[in-house]
Coordinates of C-alpha atoms in Angstrom, one line a residue:
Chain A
X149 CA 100.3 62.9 88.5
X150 CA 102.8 65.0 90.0
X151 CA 102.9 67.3 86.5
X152 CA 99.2 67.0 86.2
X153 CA 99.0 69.1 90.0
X154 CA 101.9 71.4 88.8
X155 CA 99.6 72.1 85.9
X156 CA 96.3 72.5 87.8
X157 CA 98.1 75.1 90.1
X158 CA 99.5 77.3 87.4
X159 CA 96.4 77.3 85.4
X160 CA 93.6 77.5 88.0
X161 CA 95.4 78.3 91.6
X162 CA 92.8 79.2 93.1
X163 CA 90.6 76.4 92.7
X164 CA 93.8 74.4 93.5
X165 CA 94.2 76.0 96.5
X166 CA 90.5 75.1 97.4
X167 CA 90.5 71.6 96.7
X168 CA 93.0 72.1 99.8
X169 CA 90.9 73.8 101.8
X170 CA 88.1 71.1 101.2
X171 CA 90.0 69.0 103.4
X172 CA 91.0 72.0 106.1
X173 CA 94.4 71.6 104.8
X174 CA 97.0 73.6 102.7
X175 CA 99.2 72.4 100.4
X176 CA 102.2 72.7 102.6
X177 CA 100.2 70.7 105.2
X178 CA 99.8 72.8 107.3
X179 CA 96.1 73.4 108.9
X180 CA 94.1 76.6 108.4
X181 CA 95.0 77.5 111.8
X182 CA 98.6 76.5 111.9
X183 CA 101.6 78.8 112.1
X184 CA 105.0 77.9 110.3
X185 CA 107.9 77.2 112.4
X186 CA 109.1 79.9 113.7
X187 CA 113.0 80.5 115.3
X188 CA 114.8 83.0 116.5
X189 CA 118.5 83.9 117.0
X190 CA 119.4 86.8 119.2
X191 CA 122.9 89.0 119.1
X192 CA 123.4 87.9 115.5
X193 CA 125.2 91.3 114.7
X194 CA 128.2 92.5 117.1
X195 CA 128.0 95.7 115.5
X196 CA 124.6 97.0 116.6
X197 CA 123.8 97.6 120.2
X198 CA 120.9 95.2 120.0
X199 CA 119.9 92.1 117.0
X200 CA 117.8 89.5 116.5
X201 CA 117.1 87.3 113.3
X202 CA 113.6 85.8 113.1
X203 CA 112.5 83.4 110.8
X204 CA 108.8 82.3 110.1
X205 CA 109.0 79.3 107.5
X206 CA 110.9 80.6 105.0
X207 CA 110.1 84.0 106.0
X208 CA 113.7 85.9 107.4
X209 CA 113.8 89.3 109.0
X210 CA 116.8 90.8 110.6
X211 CA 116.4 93.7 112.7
X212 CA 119.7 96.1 114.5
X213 CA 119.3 98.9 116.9
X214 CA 121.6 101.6 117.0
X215 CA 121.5 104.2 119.7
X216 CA 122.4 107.7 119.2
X217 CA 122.4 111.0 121.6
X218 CA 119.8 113.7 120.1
X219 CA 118.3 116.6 122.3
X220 CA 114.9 116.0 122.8
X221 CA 111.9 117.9 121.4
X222 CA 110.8 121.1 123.8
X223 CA 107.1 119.6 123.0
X224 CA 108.4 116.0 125.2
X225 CA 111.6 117.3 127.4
X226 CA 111.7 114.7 128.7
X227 CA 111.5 111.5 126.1
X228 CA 113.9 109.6 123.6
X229 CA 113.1 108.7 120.6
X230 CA 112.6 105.3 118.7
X231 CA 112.0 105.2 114.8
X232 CA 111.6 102.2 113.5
X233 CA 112.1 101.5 109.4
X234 CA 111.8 98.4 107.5
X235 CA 113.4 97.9 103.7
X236 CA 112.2 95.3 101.6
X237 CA 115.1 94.8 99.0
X238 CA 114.9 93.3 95.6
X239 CA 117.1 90.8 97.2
X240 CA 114.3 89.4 99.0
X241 CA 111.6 89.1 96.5
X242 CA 111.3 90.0 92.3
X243 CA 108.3 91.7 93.3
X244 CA 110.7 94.5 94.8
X245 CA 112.7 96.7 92.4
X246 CA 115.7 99.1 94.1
X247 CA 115.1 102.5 94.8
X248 CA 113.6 104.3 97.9
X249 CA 111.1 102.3 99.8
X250 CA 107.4 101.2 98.6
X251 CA 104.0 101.8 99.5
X252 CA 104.6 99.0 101.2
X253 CA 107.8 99.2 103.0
X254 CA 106.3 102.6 104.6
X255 CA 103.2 101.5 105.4
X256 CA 105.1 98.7 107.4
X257 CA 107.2 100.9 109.4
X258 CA 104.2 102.6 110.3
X259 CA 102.6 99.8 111.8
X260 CA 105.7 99.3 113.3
X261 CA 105.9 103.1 114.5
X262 CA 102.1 102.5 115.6
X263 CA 102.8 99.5 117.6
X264 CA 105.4 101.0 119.4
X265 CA 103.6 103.4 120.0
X266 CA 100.4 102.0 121.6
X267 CA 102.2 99.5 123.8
X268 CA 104.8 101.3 125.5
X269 CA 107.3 98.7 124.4
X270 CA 109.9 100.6 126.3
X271 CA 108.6 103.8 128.2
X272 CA 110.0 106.8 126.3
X273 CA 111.3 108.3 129.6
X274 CA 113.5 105.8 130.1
X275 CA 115.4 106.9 126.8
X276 CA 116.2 110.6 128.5
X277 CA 119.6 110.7 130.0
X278 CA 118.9 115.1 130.7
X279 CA 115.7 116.2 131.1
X280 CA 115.6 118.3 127.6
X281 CA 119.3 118.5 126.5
X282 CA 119.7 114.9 126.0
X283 CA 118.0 112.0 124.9
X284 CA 118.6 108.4 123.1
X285 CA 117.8 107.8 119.7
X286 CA 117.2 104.1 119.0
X287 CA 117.1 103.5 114.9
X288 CA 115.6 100.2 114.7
X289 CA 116.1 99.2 110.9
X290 CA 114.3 96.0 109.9
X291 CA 116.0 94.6 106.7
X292 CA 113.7 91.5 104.5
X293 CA 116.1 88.7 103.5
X294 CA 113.4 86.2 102.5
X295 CA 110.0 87.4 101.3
X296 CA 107.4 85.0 102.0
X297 CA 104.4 85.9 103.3
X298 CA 103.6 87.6 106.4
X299 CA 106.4 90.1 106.8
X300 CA 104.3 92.1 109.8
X301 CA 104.9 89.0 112.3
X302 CA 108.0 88.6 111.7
X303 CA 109.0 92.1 111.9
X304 CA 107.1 92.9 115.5
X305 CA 109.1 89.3 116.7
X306 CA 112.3 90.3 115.2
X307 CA 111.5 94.0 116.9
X308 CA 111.3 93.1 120.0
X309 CA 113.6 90.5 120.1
X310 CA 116.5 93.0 119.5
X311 CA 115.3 95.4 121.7
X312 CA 115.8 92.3 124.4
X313 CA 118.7 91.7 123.0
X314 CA 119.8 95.7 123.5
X315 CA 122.1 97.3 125.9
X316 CA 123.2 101.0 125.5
X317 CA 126.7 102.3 126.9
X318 CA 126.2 104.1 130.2
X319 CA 126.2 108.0 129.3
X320 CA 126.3 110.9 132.1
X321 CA 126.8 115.1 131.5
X322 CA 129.5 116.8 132.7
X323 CA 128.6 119.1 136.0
X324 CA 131.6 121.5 134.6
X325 CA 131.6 121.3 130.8
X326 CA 127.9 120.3 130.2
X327 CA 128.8 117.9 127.7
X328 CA 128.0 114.3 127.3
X329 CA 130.5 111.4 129.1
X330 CA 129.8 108.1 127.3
X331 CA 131.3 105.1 129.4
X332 CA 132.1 102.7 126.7
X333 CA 133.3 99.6 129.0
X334 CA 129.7 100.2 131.1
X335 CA 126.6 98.8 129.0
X336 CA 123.0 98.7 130.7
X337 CA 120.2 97.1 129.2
X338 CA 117.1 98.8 128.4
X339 CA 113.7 97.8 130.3
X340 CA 111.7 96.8 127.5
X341 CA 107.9 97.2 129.7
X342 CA 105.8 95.3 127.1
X343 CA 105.7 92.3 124.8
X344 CA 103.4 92.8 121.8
X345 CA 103.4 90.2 119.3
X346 CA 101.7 90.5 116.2
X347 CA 99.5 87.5 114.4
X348 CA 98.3 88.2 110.6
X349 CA 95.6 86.0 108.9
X350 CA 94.7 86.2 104.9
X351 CA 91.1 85.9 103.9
X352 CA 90.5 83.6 101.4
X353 CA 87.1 83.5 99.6
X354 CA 85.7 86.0 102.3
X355 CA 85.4 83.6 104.5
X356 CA 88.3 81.3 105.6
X357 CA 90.8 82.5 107.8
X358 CA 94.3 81.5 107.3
X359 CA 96.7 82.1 110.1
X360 CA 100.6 82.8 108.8
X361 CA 100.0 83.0 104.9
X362 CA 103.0 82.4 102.5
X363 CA 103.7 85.1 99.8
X364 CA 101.2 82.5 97.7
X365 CA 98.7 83.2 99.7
X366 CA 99.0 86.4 100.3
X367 CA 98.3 86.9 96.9
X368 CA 94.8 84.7 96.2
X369 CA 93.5 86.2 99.1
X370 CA 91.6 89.2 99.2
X371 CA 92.9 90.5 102.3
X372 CA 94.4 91.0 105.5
X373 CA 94.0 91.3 109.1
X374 CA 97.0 91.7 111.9
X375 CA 96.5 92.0 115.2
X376 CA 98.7 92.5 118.1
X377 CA 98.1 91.8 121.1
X378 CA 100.2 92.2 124.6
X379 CA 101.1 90.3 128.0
X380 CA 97.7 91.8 129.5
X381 CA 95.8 90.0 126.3
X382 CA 95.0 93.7 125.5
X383 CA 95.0 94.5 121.8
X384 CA 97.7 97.3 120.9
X385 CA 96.6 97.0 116.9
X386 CA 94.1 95.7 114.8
X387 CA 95.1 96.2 111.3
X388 CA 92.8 95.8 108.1
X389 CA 93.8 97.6 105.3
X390 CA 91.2 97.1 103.2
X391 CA 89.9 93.5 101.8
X392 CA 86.7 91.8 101.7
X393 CA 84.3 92.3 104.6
X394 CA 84.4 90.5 107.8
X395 CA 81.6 89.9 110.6
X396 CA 82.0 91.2 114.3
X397 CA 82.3 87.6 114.8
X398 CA 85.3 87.0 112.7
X399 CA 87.3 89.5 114.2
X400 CA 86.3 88.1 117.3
X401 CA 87.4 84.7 116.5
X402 CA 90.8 86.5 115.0
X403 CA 91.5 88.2 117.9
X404 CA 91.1 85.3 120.3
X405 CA 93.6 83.4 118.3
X406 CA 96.0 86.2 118.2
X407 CA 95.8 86.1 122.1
X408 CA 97.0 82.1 121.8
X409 CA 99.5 82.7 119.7
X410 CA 100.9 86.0 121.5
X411 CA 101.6 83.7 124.5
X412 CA 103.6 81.0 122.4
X413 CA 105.2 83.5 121.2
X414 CA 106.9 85.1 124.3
X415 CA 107.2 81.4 125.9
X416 CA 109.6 81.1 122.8
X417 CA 111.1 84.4 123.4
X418 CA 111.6 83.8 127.0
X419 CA 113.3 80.6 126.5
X420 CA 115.5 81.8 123.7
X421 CA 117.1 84.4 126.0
X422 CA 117.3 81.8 128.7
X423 CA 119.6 79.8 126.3
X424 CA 121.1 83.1 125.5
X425 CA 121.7 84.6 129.1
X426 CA 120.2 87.5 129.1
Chain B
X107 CA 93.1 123.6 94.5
X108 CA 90.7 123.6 97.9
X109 CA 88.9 126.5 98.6
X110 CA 88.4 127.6 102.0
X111 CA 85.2 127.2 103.4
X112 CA 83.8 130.3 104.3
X113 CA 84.4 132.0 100.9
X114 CA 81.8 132.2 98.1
X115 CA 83.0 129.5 95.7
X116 CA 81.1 127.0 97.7
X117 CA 77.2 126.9 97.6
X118 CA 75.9 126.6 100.6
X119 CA 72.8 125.1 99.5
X120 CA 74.1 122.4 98.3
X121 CA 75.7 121.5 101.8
X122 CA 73.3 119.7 103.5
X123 CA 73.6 119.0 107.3
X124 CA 72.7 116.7 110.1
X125 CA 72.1 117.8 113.2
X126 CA 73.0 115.5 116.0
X127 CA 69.5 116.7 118.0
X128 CA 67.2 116.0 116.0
X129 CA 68.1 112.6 114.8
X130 CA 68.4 109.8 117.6
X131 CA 70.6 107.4 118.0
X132 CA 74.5 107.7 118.9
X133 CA 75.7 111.6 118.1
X134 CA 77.8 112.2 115.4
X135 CA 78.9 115.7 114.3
X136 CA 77.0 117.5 111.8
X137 CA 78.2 115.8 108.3
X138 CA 78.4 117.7 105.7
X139 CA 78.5 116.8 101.9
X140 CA 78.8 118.3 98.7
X141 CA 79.5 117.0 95.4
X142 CA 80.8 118.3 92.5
X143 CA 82.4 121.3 93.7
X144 CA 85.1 120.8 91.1
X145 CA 85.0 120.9 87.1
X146 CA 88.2 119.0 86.3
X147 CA 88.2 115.6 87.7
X148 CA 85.4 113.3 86.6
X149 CA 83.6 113.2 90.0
X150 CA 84.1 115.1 93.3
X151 CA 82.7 115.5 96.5
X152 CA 83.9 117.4 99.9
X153 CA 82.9 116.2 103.1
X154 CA 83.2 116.8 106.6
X155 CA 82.9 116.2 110.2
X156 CA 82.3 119.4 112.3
X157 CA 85.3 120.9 111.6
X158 CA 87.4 117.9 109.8
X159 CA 87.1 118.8 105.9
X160 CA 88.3 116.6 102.9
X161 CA 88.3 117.1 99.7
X162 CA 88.0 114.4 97.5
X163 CA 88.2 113.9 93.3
X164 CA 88.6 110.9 91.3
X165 CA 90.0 110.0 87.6
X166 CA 89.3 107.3 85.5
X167 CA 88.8 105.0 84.1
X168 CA 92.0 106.4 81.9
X169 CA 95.3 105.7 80.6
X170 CA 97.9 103.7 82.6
X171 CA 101.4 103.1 82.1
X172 CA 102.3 99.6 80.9
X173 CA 104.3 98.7 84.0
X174 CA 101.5 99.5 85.7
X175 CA 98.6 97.7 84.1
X176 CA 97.0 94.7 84.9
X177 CA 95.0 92.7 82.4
X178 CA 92.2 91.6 84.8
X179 CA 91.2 94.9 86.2
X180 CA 91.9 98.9 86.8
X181 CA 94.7 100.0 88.9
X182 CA 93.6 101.8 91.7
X183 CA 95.9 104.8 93.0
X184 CA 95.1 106.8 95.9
X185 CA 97.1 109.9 96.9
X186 CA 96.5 111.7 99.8
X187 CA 97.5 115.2 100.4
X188 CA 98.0 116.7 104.0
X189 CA 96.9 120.4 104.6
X190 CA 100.5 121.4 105.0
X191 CA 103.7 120.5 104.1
X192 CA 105.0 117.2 102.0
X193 CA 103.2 113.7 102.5
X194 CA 105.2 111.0 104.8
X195 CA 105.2 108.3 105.7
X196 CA 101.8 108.6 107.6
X197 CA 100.2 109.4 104.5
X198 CA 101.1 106.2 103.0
X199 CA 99.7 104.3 105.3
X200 CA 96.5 105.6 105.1
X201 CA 96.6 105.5 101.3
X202 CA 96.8 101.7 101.6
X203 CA 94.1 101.8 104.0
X204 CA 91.3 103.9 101.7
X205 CA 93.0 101.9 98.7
X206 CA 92.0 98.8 100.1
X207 CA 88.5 99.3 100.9
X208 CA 87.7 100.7 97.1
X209 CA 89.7 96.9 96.6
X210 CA 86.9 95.7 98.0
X211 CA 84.3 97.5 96.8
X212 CA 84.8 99.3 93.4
X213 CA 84.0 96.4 90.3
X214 CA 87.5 97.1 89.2
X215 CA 87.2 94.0 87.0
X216 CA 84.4 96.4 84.6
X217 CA 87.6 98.4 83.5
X218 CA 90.7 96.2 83.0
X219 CA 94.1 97.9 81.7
X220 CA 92.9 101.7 83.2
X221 CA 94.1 103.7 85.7
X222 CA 91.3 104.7 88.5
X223 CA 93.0 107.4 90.9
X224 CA 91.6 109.4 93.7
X225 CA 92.7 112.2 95.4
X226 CA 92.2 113.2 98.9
X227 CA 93.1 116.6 100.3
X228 CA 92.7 117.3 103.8
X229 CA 91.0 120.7 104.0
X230 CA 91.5 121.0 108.0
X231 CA 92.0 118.1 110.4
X232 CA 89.8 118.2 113.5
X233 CA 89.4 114.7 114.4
X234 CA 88.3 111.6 112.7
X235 CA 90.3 112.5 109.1
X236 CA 90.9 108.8 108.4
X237 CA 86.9 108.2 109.0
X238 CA 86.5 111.4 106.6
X239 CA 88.3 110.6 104.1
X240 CA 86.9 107.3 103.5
X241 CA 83.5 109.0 103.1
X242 CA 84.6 111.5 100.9
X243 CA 86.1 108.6 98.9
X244 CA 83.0 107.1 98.5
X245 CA 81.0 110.3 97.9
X246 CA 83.7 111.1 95.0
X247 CA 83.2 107.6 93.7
X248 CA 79.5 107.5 93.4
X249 CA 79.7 111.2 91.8
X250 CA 82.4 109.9 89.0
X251 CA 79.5 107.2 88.6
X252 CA 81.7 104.2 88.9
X253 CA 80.2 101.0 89.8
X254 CA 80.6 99.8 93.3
X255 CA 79.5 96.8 95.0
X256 CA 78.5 98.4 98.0
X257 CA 78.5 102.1 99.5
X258 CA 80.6 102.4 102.4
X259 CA 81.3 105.1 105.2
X260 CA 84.0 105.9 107.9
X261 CA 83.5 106.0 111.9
X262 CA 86.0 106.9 114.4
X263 CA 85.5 105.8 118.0
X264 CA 87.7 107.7 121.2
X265 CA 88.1 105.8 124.0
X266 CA 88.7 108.2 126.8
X267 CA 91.0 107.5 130.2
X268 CA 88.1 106.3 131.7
X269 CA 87.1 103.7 129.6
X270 CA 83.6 105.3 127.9
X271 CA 83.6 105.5 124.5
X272 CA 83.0 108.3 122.3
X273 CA 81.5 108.2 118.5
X274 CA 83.3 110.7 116.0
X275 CA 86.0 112.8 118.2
X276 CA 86.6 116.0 117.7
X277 CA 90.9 116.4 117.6
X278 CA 90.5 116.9 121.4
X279 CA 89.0 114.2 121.9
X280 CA 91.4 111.7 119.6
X281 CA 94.4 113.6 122.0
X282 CA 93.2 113.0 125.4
X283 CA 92.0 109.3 124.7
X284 CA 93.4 106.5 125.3
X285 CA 93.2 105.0 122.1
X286 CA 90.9 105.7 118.7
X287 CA 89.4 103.2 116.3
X288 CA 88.6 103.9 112.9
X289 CA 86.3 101.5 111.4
X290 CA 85.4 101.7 107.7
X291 CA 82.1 99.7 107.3
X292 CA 80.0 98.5 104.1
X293 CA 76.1 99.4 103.6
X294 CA 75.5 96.2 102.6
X295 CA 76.2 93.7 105.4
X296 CA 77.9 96.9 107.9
X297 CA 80.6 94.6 108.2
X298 CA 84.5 95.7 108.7
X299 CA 86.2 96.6 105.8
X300 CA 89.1 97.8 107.2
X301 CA 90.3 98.6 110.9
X302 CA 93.3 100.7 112.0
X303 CA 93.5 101.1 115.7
X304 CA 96.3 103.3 118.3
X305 CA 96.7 102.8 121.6
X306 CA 95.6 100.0 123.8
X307 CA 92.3 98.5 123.8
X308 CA 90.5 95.7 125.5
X309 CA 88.3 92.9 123.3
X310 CA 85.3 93.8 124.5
X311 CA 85.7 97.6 124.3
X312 CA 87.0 97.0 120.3
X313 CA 83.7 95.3 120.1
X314 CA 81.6 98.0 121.8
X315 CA 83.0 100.5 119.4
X316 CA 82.3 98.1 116.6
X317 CA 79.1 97.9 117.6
X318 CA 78.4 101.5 118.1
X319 CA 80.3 102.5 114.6
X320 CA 77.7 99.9 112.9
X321 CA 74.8 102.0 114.4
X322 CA 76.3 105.2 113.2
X323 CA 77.1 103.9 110.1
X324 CA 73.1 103.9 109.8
X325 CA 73.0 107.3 109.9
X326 CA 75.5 108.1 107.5
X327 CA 74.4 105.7 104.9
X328 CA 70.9 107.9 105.4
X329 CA 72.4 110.7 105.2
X330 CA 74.2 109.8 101.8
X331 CA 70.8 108.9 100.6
X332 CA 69.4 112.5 101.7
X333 CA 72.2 113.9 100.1
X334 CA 72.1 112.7 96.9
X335 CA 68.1 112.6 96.5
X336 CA 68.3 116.2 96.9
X337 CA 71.1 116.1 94.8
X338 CA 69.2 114.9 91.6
X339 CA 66.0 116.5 92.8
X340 CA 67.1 119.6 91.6
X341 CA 67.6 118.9 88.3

C-alpha cells in the first residue's frame, strides 16, 4: 500500500493532502498548528562580526553581518545604516535558476528591510559613531541552503540571532587628523532593543490554517500570511501578499498564535546564548 | 506614456468624483476614476486619491514564452513603474502584493498557456499609492473585460502618535504616523485579501483599521458602480 499512497499523492495531491487534514493531521504528523523543530547555532562563521544558522525542519538559513564605516545621510546625521538581503541559490531549491535575485528573493529582503524597520531592532542611533561624518553600515546577507517551506521565519530568527551574536570593533575619530581610529583588539556588542519573531501560516482550501508549511505546502495552498510580532505582543508586520480571502476573525486567530509562538521563540533564543555566553 | 493631469488629453467629464461631505460614513479623499484613457493596451483605467494618481493598463490574454507558461491557467505579470527613476526593490514587493490579490481573484483558469500583464505607473504619490494601485488594478481589469471572481478595492489606514486612526492618508499623514495599514479587500465577503503593514501596531488597533477599511470599502465599491453606470450610460 505504500506505492498505492505514493501514487495517490502524485496523481491527486491535493485530495491526498485532505484525506490528512480529515484527521487534523499532516502527512509528516505534524498537527495543523504545529511548528517543525526548530534549532539554532550562533557564531557559526568567524569571519563575520556576527552569525547565526537556523534551521526550521529541513528548512536552513544562514545569516553574517558585516559592519562597515559610511558617512551618514545629511537627511538622518545622525543614524547607521542596516540593509538587509537574502539570496535564494539554485543550490537550495530547482525551483531557483542563477542569476540576480527573484521576485522573490527581493520581495523577502523587503520584509526583512520592513521589519527592521518597524521594530527598532537596534535603534539606528546607536549605529553613529560622529554625528554626520560617521556611521556603521551593518550588511546583513541571509544566504538559503535548504528550501523548504517558510523561508520568512527562518530568516527574521536567523536575523536576529546574528545580530545577538554581533559585536563591532570599538571605533573613535581623531581630535587632530579627523580620521577614523578602529581599535581592533576592543569589540562591543550592539544593543539589539527588540525581538521580533516572525510566524507564517499557508491557507489551504480557504479555510485551514497551517502554521510552518513545507515547500509542499506552500505550493497547494493558495496563500500566505506572516506576522511578526515583538516582546510587547505588538505586531511589527502583517504580511499577505495576495491569496484567498480571510475573515477578521482568522487574522485574529493568526495573530494570537503568532504571539505564542513569538514567546517560544525568544525562550529558545535566550537559552541558546545562555549555552553560548553571550 | 502618462499624461499629466491638468492638460487637455484627459476628459474631465469622464472623471467622476466623490466628495467626502456629502456622502457619510468614514472620509475618504475624493476618488477619482477614469477608464480608458489609453488606445493601446486592451483595458485601462487611472485612478486616484486626492492627489495620489496611478495609471493603470492591462494585456492579455496573449502570447507567453514557453518557460513561462503554465498548462492550467494564464500567467499573471505585474510591473510597476515609480514616477521617477528605475524600479527597486520596493517595487517588487508591491508587485507581489497587487499580483497576488488578481491570484485570487481573476478566473485565470478561463485562459490557460497566456500571458495576462498589468502595468502600473505611479502618476504622483501623495499617500495611500499601494491602496491606489490596487484600485486602479481592478478598474483596468474590469475595463480589459476579464472575468473576475469578485471586484476588489484598496484602503490605507494611518495611525497617528496618538493612537487615532485615520482612513486614506494623505503623504503627511503616512510620514508623521506611527504606522500605516494597507488593506486590500473583496466586494464579495470584504474580507482581507492581502495586508502589508510598517511600523508597530497593537491587535486591537489592526482590527479597528480593519474594521474601518471594510466600511470604506463600501463606498468605493459604490463608487465603482457610479463610475461605470455612467460609463456605459453614455453610449
Amino acid at each position: 500500500s505504500g506505492t498505492m499512497a505514493a501514487g495517490f499523492k502524485t496523481a491527486e495531491p491535493v485530495e491526498y493532502y485532505r484525506s490528512f487534514l480529515k484527521e487534523n493531521c499532516r502527512p509528516d504528523g505534524r498537527e495543523l498548528g504545529e511548528f517543525r523543530v526548530t534549532t539554532l547555532n550562533i557564531g557559526s562563521l568567524s569571519t563575520a562580526d556576527g552569525s547565526a544558522l537556523v534551521k526550521v525542519g529541513n528548512t536552513t538559513v544562514i545569516c553574517g553581518v558585516k559592519g562597515e564605516l559610511a558617512a551618514p545621510t545629511s537627511e538622518a546625521p545622525d543614524q547607521g545604516f542596516i540593509v538587509p538581503n537574502l539570496e535564494l541559490p539554485p543550490l537550495c531549491s530547482p525551483r531557483f535558476r542563477p542569476g540576480p535575485p527573484g521576485e522573490q528573493a527581493q520581495a523577502a529582503s523587503q520584509f526583512l528591510a520592513d521589519v527592521i524597520d518597524s521594530s527598532h531592532i537596534i535603534a539606528l542611533q546607536d549605529l553613529c559613531i560622529e554625528k554626520g561624518k560617521l556611521a556603521w553600515v551593518l550588511y546583513c546577507d541571509l544566504m538559503c541552503l535548504d528550501y523548504d517551506g517558510n523561508i520568512l521565519d527562518a530568516c527574521s530568527i536567523a536575523l536576529l540571532a546574528a545580530l545577538q551574536n554581533l559585536t563591532l570593533p570599538k571605533v573613535g575619530v581623531s581630535k587632530e587628523t579627523g580620521l577614523a581610529q578602529v581599535t581592533v583588539q576592543e569589540r562591543l556588542p550592539v544593543k539589539v532593543g527588540n525581538y521580533p519573531v516572525s510566524t507564517s501560516f499557508s491557507i489551504f482550501d480557504g479555510t485551514v490554517l497551517l502554521v510552518d508549511p513545507t515547500d509542499e505546502e506552500e505550493a497547494l495552498s493558495c496563500g500566505m500570511v506572516t506576522i511578526v510580532t515583538d516582546e510587547e505582543d505588538q505586531l511589527c508586520a502583517v504580511h499577505k501578499p495576495g491569496g484567498s480571502p480571510l475573515s477578521a476573525e482568522q487574522m485574529q486567530d493568526c495573530v494570537t498564535r503568532a504571539v505564542q509562538r513569538g514567546a517560544e521563540v525568544r525562550r529558545l533564543l535566550h537559552e541558546t546564548l545562555k549555552s553560548v555566553g553571550r | 506614456m502618462a499624461a499629466p493631469m491638468d492638460t487637455d488629453t484627459w476628459d474631465r467629464d469622464e472623471v467622476e468624483e466623490v466628495d467626502e461631505e456629502e456622502a457619510a460614513g468614514p472620509p475618504l479623499r475624493a476618488v477619482g476614476c477614469e477608464q480608458q484613457p489609453l488606445s493601446r493596451p486592451d483595458g485601462s483605467a487611472s485612478f486616484t486619491q486626492g492627489d495620489t494618481a496611478v495609471l493603470a493598463a492591462v494585456y492579455g490574454p496573449a502570447e507567453v514564452r514557453v518557460s513561462r507558461e503554465q498548462s492550467d491557467r494564464a500567467t499573471l505579470e505585474v510591473i510597476l513603474k515609480p514616477k521617477t527613476g528605475l524600479p527597486g526593490v520596493l517595487e517588487k514587493s508591491q508587485e507581489q502584493f497587487v499580483r497576488g490579490v488578481l491570484e485570487a481573484t481573476l478566473l485565470s483558469s478561463l485562459h490557460p498557456r497566456t500571458s495576462i500583464t498589468l502595468v502600473l505607473q505611479v502618476v504622483h504619490d501623495a499617500g495611500a499609492l499601494l491602496a491606489c494601485c490596487v484600485s486602479a488594478a481592478c478598474m483596468a481589469l474590469a475595463d480589459a473585460g476579464l472575468a473576475l471572481r469578485c471586484l476588489f478595492c484598496g484602503v490605507a489606514c494611518a495611525i497617528a502618535r496618538d493612537g487615532t486612526i485615520g482612513l486614506d492618508p494623505d503623504a503627511r499623514a503616512e510620514k508623521e504616523g506611527r504606522a500605516l495599514v494597507t488593506l486590500a479587500l473583496d466586494s464579495s465577503g470584504k474580507n482581507v485579501l492581502a495586508s502589508s503593514t510598517k511600523g508597530r501596531l497593537d491587535a486591537t488597533e489592526y482590527q479597528r483599521c480593519l474594521a474601518l477599511s471594510r466600511e470604506a470599502s463600501t463606498k468605493v465599491f459604490e463608487f465603482y458602480r457610479d463610475s461605470i453606470s455612467r460609463r456605459y450610460s453614455k453610449c
